[in-house]
Coordinates of C-alpha atoms in Angstrom, one line a residue:
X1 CA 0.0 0.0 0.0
X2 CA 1.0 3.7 -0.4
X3 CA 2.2 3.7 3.4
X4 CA 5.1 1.9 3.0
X5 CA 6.6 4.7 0.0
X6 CA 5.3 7.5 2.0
X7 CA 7.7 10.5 2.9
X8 CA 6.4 10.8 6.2
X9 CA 7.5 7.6 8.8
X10 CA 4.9 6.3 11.1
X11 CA 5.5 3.9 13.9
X12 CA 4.1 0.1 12.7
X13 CA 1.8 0.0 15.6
X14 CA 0.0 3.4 14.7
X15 CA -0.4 2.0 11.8
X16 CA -1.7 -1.1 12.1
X17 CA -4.0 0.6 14.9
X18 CA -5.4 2.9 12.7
X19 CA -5.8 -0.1 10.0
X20 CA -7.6 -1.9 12.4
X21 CA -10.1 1.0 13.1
X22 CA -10.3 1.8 9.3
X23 CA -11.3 -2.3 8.4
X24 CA -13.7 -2.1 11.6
X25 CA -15.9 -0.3 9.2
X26 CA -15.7 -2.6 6.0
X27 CA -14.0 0.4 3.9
X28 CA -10.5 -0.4 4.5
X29 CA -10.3 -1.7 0.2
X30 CA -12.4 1.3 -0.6
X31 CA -9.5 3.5 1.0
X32 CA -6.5 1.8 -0.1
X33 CA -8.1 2.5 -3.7
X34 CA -8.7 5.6 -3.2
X35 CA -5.4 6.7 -1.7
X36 CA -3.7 5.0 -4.8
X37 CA -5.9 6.7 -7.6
X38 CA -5.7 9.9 -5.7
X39 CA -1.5 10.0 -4.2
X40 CA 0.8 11.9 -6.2
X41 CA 3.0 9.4 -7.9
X42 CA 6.4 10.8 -6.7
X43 CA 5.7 11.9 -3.2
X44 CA 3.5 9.2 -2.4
X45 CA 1.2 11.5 -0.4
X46 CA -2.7 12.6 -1.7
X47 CA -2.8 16.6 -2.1
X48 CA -5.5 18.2 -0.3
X49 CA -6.7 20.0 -2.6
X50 CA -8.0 16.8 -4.7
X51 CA -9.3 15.7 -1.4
X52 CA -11.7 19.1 -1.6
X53 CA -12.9 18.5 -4.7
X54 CA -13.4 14.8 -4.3
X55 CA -15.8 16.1 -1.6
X56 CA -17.0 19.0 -3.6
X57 CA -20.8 19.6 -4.9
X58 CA -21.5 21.6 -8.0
X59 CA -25.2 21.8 -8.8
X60 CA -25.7 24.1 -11.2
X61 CA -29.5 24.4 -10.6
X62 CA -30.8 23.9 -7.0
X63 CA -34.7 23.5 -6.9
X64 CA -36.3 25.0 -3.9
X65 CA -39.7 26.1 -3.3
X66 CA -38.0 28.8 -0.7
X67 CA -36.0 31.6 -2.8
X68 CA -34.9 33.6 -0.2
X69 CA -33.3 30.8 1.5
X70 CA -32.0 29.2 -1.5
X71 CA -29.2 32.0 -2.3
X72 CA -27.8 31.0 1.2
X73 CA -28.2 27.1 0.6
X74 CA -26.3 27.4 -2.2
X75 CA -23.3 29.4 -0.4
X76 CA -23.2 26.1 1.6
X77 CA -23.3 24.0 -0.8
X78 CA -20.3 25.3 -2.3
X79 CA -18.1 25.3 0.7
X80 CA -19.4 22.2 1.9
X81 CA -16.6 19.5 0.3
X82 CA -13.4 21.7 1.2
X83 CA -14.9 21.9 5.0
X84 CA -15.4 18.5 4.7
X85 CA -11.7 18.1 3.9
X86 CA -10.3 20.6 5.9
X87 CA -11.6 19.5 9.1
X88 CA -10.8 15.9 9.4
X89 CA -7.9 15.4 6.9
X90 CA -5.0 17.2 8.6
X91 CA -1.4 17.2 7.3
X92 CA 1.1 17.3 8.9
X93 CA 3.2 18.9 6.1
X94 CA 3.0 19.2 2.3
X95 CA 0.0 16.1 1.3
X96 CA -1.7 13.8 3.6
X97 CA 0.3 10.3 4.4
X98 CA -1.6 7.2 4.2
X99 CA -2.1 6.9 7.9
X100 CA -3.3 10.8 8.3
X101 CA -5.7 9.7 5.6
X102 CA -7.0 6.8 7.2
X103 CA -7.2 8.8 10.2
X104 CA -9.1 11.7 8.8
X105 CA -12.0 8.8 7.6
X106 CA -12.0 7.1 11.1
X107 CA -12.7 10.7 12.2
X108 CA -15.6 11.6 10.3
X109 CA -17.2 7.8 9.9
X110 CA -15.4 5.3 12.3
X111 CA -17.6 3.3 14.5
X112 CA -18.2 5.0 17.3
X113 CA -21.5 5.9 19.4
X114 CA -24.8 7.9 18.1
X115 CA -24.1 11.2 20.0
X116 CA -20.5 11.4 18.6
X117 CA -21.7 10.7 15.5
X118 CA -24.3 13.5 15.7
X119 CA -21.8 15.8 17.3
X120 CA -19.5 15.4 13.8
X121 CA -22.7 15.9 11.5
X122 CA -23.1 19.3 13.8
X123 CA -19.6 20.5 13.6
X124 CA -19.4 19.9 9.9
X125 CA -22.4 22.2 9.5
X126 CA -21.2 24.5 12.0
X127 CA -17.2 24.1 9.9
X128 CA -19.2 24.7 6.6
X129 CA -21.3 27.9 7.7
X130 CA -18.1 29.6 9.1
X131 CA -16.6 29.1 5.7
X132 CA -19.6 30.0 3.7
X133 CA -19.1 33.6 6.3
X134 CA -22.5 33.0 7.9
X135 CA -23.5 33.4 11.4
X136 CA -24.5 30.5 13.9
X137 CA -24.9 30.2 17.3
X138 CA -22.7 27.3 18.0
X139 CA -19.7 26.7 20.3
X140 CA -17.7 23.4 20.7
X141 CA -15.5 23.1 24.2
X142 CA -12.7 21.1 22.2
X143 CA -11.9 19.1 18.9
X144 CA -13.0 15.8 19.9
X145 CA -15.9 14.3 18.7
X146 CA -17.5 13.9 22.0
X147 CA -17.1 17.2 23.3
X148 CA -19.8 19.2 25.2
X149 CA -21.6 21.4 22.2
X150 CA -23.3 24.9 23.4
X151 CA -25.0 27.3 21.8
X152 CA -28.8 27.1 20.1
X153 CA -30.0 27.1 16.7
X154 CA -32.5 29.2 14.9
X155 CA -35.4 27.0 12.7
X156 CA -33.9 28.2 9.7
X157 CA -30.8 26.5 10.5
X158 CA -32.1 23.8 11.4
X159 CA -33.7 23.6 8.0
X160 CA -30.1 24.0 6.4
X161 CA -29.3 21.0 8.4
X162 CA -31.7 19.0 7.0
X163 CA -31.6 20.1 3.3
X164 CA -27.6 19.7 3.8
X165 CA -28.4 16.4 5.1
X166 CA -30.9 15.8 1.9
X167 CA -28.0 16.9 -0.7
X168 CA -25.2 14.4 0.9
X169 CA -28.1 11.1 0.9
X170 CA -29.3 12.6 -2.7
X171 CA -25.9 12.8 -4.3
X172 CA -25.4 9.4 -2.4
X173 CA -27.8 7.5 -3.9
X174 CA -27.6 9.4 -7.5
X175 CA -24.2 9.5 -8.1
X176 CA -23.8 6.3 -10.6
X177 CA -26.5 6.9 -12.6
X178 CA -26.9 9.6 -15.5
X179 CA -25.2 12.7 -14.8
X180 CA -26.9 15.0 -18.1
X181 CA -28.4 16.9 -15.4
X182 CA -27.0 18.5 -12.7
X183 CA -29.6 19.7 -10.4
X184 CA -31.0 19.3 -7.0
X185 CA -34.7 19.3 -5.9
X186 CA -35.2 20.3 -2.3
X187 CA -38.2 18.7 -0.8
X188 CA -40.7 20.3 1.9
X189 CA -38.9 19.2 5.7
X190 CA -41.3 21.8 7.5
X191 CA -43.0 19.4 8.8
X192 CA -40.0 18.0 10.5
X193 CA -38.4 21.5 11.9
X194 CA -41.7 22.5 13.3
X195 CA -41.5 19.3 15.5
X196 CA -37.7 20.2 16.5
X197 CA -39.2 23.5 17.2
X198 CA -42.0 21.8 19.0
X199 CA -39.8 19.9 21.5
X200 CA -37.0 22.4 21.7
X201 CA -38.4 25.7 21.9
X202 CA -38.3 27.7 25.3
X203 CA -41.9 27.0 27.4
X204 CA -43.7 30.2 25.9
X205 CA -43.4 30.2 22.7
X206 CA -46.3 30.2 21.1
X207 CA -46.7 29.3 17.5
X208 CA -49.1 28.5 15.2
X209 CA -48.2 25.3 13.0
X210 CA -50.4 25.8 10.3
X211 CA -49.7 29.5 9.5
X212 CA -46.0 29.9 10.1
X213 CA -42.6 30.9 7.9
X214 CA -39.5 29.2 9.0
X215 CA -37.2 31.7 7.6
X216 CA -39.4 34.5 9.5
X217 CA -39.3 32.3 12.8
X218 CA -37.0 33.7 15.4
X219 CA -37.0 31.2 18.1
X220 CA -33.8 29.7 20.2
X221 CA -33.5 26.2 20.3
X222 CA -31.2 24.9 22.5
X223 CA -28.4 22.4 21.0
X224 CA -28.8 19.8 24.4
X225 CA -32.7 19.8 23.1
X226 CA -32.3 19.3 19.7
X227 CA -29.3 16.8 19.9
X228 CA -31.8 14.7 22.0
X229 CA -34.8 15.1 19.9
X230 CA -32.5 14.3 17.1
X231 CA -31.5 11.1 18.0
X232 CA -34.8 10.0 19.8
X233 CA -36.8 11.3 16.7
X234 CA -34.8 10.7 13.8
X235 CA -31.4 8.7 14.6
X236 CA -30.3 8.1 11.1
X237 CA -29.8 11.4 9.9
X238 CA -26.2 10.8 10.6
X239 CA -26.3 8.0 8.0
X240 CA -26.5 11.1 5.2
X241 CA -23.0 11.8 5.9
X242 CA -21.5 8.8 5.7
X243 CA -23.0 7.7 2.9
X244 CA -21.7 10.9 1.4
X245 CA -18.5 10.3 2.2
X246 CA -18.5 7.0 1.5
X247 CA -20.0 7.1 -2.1
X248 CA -17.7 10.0 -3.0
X249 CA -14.5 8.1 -2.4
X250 CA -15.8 5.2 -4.5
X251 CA -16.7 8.0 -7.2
X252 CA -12.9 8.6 -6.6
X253 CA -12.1 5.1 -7.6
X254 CA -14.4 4.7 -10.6
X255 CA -13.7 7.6 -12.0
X256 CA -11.3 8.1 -14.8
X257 CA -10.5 11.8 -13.8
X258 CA -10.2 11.8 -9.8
X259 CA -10.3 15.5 -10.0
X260 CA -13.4 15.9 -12.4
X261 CA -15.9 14.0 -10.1
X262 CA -19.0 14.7 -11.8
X263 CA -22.4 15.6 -9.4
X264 CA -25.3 14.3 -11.3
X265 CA -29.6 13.4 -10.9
X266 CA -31.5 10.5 -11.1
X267 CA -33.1 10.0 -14.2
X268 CA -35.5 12.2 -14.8
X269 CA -36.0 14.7 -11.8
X270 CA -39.6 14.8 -12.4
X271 CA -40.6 11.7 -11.2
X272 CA -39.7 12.8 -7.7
X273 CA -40.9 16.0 -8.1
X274 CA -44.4 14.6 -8.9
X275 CA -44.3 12.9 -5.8
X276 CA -45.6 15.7 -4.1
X277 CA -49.4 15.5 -5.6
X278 CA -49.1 13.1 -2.6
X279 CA -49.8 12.5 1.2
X280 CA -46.4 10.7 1.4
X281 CA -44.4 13.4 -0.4
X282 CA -40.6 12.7 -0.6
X283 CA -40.1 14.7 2.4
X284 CA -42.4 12.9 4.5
X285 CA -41.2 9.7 3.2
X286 CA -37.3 10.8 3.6
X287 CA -38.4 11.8 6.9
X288 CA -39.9 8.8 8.1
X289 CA -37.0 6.7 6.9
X290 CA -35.0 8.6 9.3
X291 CA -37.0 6.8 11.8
X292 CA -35.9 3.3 11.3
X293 CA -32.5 1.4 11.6
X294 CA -33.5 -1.7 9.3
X295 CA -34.2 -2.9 6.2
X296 CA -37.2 -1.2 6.1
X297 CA -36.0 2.3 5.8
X298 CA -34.5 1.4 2.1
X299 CA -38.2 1.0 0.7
X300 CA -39.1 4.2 2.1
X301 CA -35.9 5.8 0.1
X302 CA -36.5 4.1 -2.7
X303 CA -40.3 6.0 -2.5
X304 CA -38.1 9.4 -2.4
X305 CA -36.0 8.5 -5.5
X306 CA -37.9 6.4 -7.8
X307 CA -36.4 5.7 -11.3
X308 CA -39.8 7.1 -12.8
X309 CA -43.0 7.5 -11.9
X310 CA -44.3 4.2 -12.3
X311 CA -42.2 2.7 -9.7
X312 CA -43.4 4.8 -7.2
X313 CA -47.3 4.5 -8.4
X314 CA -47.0 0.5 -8.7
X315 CA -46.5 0.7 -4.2
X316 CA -49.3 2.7 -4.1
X317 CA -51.9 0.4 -3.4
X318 CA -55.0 2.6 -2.5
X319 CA -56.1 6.5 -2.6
X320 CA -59.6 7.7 -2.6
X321 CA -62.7 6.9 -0.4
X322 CA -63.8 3.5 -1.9
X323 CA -62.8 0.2 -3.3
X324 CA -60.3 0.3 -0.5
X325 CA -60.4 -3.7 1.0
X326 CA -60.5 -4.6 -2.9
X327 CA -57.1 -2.8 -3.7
X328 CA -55.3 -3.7 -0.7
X329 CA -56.7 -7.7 -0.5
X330 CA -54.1 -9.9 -0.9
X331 CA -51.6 -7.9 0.3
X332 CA -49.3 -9.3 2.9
X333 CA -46.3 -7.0 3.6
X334 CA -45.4 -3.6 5.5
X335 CA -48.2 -1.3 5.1
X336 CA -48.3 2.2 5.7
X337 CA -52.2 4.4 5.8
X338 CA -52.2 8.0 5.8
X339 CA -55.3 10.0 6.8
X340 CA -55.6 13.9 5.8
X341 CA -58.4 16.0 7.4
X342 CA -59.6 19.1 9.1
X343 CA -59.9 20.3 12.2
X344 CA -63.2 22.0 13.0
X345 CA -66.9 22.5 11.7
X346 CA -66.8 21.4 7.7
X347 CA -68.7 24.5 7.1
X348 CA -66.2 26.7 8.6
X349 CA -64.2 28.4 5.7
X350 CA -61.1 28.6 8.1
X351 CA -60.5 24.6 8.3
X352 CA -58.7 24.5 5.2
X353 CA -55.9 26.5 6.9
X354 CA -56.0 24.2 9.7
X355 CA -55.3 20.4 7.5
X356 CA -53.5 17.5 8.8
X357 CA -51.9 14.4 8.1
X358 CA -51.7 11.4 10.5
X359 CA -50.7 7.8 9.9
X360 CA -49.9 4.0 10.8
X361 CA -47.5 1.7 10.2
X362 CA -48.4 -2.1 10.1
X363 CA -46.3 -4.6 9.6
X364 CA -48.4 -7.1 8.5
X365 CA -51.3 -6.8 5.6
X366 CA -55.0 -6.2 7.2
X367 CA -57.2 -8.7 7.8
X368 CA -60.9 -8.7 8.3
X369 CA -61.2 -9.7 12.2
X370 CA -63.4 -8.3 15.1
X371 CA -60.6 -8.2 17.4
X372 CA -57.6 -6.0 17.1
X373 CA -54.4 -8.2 16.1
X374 CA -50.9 -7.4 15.0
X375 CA -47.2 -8.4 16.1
X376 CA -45.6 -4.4 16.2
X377 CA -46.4 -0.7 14.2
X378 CA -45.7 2.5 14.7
X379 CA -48.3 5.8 14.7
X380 CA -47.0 8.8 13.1
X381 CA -48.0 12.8 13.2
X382 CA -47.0 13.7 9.5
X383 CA -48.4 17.4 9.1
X384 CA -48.1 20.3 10.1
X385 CA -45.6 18.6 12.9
X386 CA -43.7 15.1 12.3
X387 CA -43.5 12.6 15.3
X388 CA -43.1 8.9 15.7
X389 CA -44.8 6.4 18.4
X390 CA -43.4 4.1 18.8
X391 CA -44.6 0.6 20.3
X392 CA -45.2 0.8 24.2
X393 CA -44.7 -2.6 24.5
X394 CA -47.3 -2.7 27.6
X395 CA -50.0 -4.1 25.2
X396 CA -50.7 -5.6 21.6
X397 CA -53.5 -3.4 20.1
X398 CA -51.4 -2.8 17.1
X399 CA -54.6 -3.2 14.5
X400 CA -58.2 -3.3 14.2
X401 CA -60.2 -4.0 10.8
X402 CA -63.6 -5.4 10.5
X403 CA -66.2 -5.3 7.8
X404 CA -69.9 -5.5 7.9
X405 CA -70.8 -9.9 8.5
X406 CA -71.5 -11.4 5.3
X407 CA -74.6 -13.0 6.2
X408 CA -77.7 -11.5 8.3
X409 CA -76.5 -12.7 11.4
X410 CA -77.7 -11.2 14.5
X411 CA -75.2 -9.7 16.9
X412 CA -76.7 -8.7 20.4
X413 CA -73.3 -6.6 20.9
X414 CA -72.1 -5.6 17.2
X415 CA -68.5 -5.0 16.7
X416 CA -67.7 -1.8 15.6
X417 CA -67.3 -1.7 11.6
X418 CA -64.0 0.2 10.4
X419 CA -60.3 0.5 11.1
X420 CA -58.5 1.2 14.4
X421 CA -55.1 1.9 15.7
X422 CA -54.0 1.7 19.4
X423 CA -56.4 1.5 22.0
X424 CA -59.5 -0.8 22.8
X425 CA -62.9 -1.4 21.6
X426 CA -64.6 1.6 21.7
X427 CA -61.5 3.7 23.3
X428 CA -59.3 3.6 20.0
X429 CA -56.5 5.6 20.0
X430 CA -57.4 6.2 16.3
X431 CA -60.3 5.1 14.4
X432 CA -61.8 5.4 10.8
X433 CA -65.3 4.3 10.4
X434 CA -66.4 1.8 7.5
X435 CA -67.6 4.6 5.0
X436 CA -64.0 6.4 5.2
X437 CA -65.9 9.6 5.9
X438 CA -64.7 10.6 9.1
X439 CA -61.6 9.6 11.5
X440 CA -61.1 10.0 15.3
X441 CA -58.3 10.3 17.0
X442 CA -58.7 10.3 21.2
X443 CA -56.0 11.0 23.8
X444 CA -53.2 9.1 24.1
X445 CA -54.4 8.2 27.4
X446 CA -57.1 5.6 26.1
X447 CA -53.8 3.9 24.3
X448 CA -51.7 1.4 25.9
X449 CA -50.1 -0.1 22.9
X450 CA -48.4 3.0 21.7
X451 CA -46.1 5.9 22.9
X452 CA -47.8 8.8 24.1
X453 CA -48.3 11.7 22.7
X454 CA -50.4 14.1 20.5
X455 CA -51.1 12.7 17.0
X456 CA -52.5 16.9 16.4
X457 CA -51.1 20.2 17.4
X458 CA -52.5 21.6 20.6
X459 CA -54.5 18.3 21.3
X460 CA -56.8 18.3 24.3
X461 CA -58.1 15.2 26.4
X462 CA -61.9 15.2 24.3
X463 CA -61.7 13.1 20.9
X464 CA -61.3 14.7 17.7
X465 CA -63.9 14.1 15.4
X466 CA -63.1 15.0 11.7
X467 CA -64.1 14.9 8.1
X468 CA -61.9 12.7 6.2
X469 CA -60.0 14.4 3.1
X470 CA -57.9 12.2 1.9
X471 CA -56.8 8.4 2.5
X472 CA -53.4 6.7 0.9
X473 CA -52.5 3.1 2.0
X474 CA -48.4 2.5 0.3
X475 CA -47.2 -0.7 0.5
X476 CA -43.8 -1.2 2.2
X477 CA -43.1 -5.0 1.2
X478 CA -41.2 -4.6 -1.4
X479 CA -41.3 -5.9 -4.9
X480 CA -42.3 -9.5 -3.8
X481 CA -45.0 -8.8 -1.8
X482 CA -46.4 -6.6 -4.7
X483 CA -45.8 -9.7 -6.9
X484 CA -47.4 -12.2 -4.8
X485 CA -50.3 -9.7 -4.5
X486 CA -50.5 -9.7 -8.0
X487 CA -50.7 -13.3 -8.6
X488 CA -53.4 -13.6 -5.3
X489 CA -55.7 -11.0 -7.2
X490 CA -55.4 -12.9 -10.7
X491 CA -56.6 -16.1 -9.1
X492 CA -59.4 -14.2 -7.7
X493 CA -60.4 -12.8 -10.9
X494 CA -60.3 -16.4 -12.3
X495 CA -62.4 -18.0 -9.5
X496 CA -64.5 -15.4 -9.9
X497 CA -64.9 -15.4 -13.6
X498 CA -65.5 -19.5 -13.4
X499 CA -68.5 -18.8 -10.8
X500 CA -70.1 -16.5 -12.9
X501 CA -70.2 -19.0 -16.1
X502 CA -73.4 -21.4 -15.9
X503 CA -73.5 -23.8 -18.4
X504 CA -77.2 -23.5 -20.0
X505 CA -76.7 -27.4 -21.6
X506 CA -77.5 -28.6 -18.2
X507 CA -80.4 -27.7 -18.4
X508 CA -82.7 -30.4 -19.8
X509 CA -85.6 -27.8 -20.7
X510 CA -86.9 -24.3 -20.0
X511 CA -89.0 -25.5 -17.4
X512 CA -85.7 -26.9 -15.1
X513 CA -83.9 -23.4 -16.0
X514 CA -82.8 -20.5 -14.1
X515 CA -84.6 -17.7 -16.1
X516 CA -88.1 -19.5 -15.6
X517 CA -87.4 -19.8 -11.8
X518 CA -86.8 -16.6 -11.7
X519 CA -89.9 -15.3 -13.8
X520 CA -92.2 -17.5 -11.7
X521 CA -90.5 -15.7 -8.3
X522 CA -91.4 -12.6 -9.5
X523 CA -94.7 -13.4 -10.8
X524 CA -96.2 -15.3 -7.5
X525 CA -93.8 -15.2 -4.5
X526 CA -95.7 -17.5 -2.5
X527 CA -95.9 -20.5 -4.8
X528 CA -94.7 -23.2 -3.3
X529 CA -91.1 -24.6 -5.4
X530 CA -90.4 -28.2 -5.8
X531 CA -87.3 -27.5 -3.3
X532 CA -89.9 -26.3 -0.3
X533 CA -92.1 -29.4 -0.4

């Protein structure tokens, strides 16, 4: 490896130690390539300044539904690779060694715990706003990744955080596919400030969720608050930045011009774009991977970058008011339902102001049962504030979905009829009646099976009765358990077309067939049939 040519002499042991922590992460190939593709031939050392422009992003158009906060987005943007650079690679003199190199990547994505992780993430924003010659509140006691962090953040910078955090997963994920377009869309993440400016705000402040500009928001959040709401609300947002880093170094490798590393879309920008005609919006959907440390997250991400538009449609199992147990039938795999309505009186004009989104995870398909079943979930607020319950684990009422009994059976105590979420019978912590007209969502008290909390701003103990807007039920399975619901609805459809065919030849004349049954039905009810004597 380059070590052994290098200029600058290491001890064996630090070398091997810092090896050791390198391979610890599974990266330890990826570096050695790197370092070779990048090191000047003759010195043996990489130069710091192709370091900076591995790192570097150059979007030349940045989509962004926010103008005024654009022009300082992009001001980060461009200084975020060289901070990146300049604050973990360190040499000592001239180019950086093989071991100062290694060291630099243990730095910014060795294993080490959550908070240190987060603390990194903070002070390569904090790094990459000093350079950029903007201001922010922020103060770290010392250089090490664990250090005490003081200070508080404004809502628009912690909006910068997550659209920086956005850029790095985006560029991620896009960066080996075509690069004839070299722009970034921005999604909506209001949702997910106003809850870190829910938790972390100062007791007094007083703001009103569904009428409110971030950028014109002046309230101090303190850094303790938002560090823990962080990693309680969405612990793998740190994930952004290694990936980032990570997918930029193999860019370094597969490239045939280490200093030309190209920053390019996903197909067609579009498709992700379009996404926003729905409840689960690529924001939402970004966000709520955030949530998860599993396999499950990658279906919500692959929802927030589809290839086109079809992808994302075909997980899209249900949206509307009807036909809802016939499109999701079949269906056994992760489901997530989202509910959008109003608060207040329909006939008040004001209630459109005053829309939100709530919704349920399942990890199972639903099933038509008059008790509630399930093996885990979670609930979510989506809009105007983002939070996550998450299972209690003090009781089981994950699900509840029952339809109307087939036959006319009398039930002295009739189950109710509709879907439910959390609670018990009669007390559900959420529940949406069978007509899909109206939802209600009761205190968190009534709820056992889930964390507490409101699922609605400024939530009071009395049940929240509202009209239904809007209902989307996205499957989170997968591929196969699309496919296999595919093949469960095509025998369905051919069961169902064999019942309907009646073979007239059976009949032996028009007096044994089904036509003059019928006809002498309808003309004397009363008659008595062969089949009643």
């Amino acid at each position: 490896m380059g070590a052994s040519s290098s200029t600058q002499q290491h001890p064996p042991s630090e070398q091997s130690e810092v090896e050791s922590l390198a391979a610890s992460t599974g990266a330890l190939p990826l570096l050695q390539n790197a370092f070779s593709k990048l090191a000047h031939p003759q010195t043996s050392t990489l130069p710091l300044q192709s370091l900076q422009q591995c790192f570097s992003l150059n979007y030349d158009n940045l989509i962004c539904e926010t103008p005024k906060v654009a022009d300082s987005f992009r001001v980060l943007l461009d200084n975020l690779g060289p901070s990146i650079a300049d604050l973990f690679f360190v040499p000592e003199k001239g180019g950086l060694s093989w071991i100062e190199f290694l060291r630099g990547f243990v730095k910014c994505c060795g294993r080490m715990p959550a908070s240190m992780l987060l603390n990194t993430l903070l002070r390569v924003f904090a790094t990459t706003f000093a350079r950029a010659g903007l201001t922010l509140k922020l103060e770290f006691e010392s250089g090490d990744a664990d250090c005490k962090i003081s200070g508080f953040l404004r809502p628009i910078d912690v909006l910068m955080i997550f659209w920086m955090c956005w850029t790095m997963w985006w560029d991620a994920r896009t960066r080996k596919f075509s690069k004839g377009k070299e722009e970034i869309f921005q999604p909506d993440v209001n949702h997910l400030v106003l809850s870190a400016v829910e938790s972390c705000a100062e007791v007094g402040s007083d703001v009103n969720f569904w009428d409110c500009n971030i950028s014109d928001l002046e309230i101090q959040l303190p850094v303790g608050k938002f560090l823990t709401w962080t990693l309680t609300t969405v612990p793998s947002l740190t994930d952004c930045f290694t990936q980032f880093v990570y997918a930029r170094l193999q860019s370094c490798v597969t490239s045939e011009n280490p200093s030309e590393i190209s920053t390019s879309s996903f197909g067609d920008i579009s498709s992700t774009k379009a996404q926003d005609t729905h409840l689960l919006s690529p924001g939402r959907a970004w966000t709520i991977s955030l949530t998860f440390r599993s396999s499950i997250s990658e279906e919500f991400l692959k929802l927030c970058c589809p290839v086109d538009g079809e992808e994302a449609e075909e997980n899209l199992l249900y949206r509307g008011l009807n036909r809802f147990w016939s499109n999701i039938e079949g269906y056994h795999g992760p489901l997530l339902i989202l509910v959008s309505a109003n608060s207040g009186d329909a006939s008040d004009h004001e209630t459109s102001a005053r829309k939100w989104i709530i919704g349920a995870l399942t990890q199972q398909g639903f099933e038509n049962k008059d008790v509630f079943y399930g093996s885990s979930g979670n609930l979510y607020a989506i809009s105007p504030t983002f939070h996550v319950f998450l299972p209690s684990g003090k009781e089981k009422n994950f699900v509840y979905s029952h339809l109307h009994p087939s036959g006319r059976v009398y039930e002295p105590h009739p189950k109710p009829v509709g879907i439910a979420f959390g609670g018990t019978m009669g007390n559900e912590r959420i529940f949406i009646d069978e007509d899909f007209a109206r939802v209600t969502v009761r205190h968190h008290a009534v709820d056992r099976t889930y964390q507490h909390g409101s699922l609605i701003p400024h939530q009071g103990f009395l049940p929240v009765e509202s009209l239904i807007l809007e209902i989307e039920v996205w499957g989170i399975g997968g591929r196969s358990a699309k496919q296999m619901q595919m093949s469960y609805k095509k025998r369905e459809e051919l069961f169902t077309e064999q019942r309907r065919k009646v073979d007239l030849k059976k009949f032996a004349s028009w007096e044994d067939s089904p036509e003059k049954m019928m006809m002498d039905m309808m003309s004397d009810p009363n008659a008595v049939r062969r089949e009643d004597r």
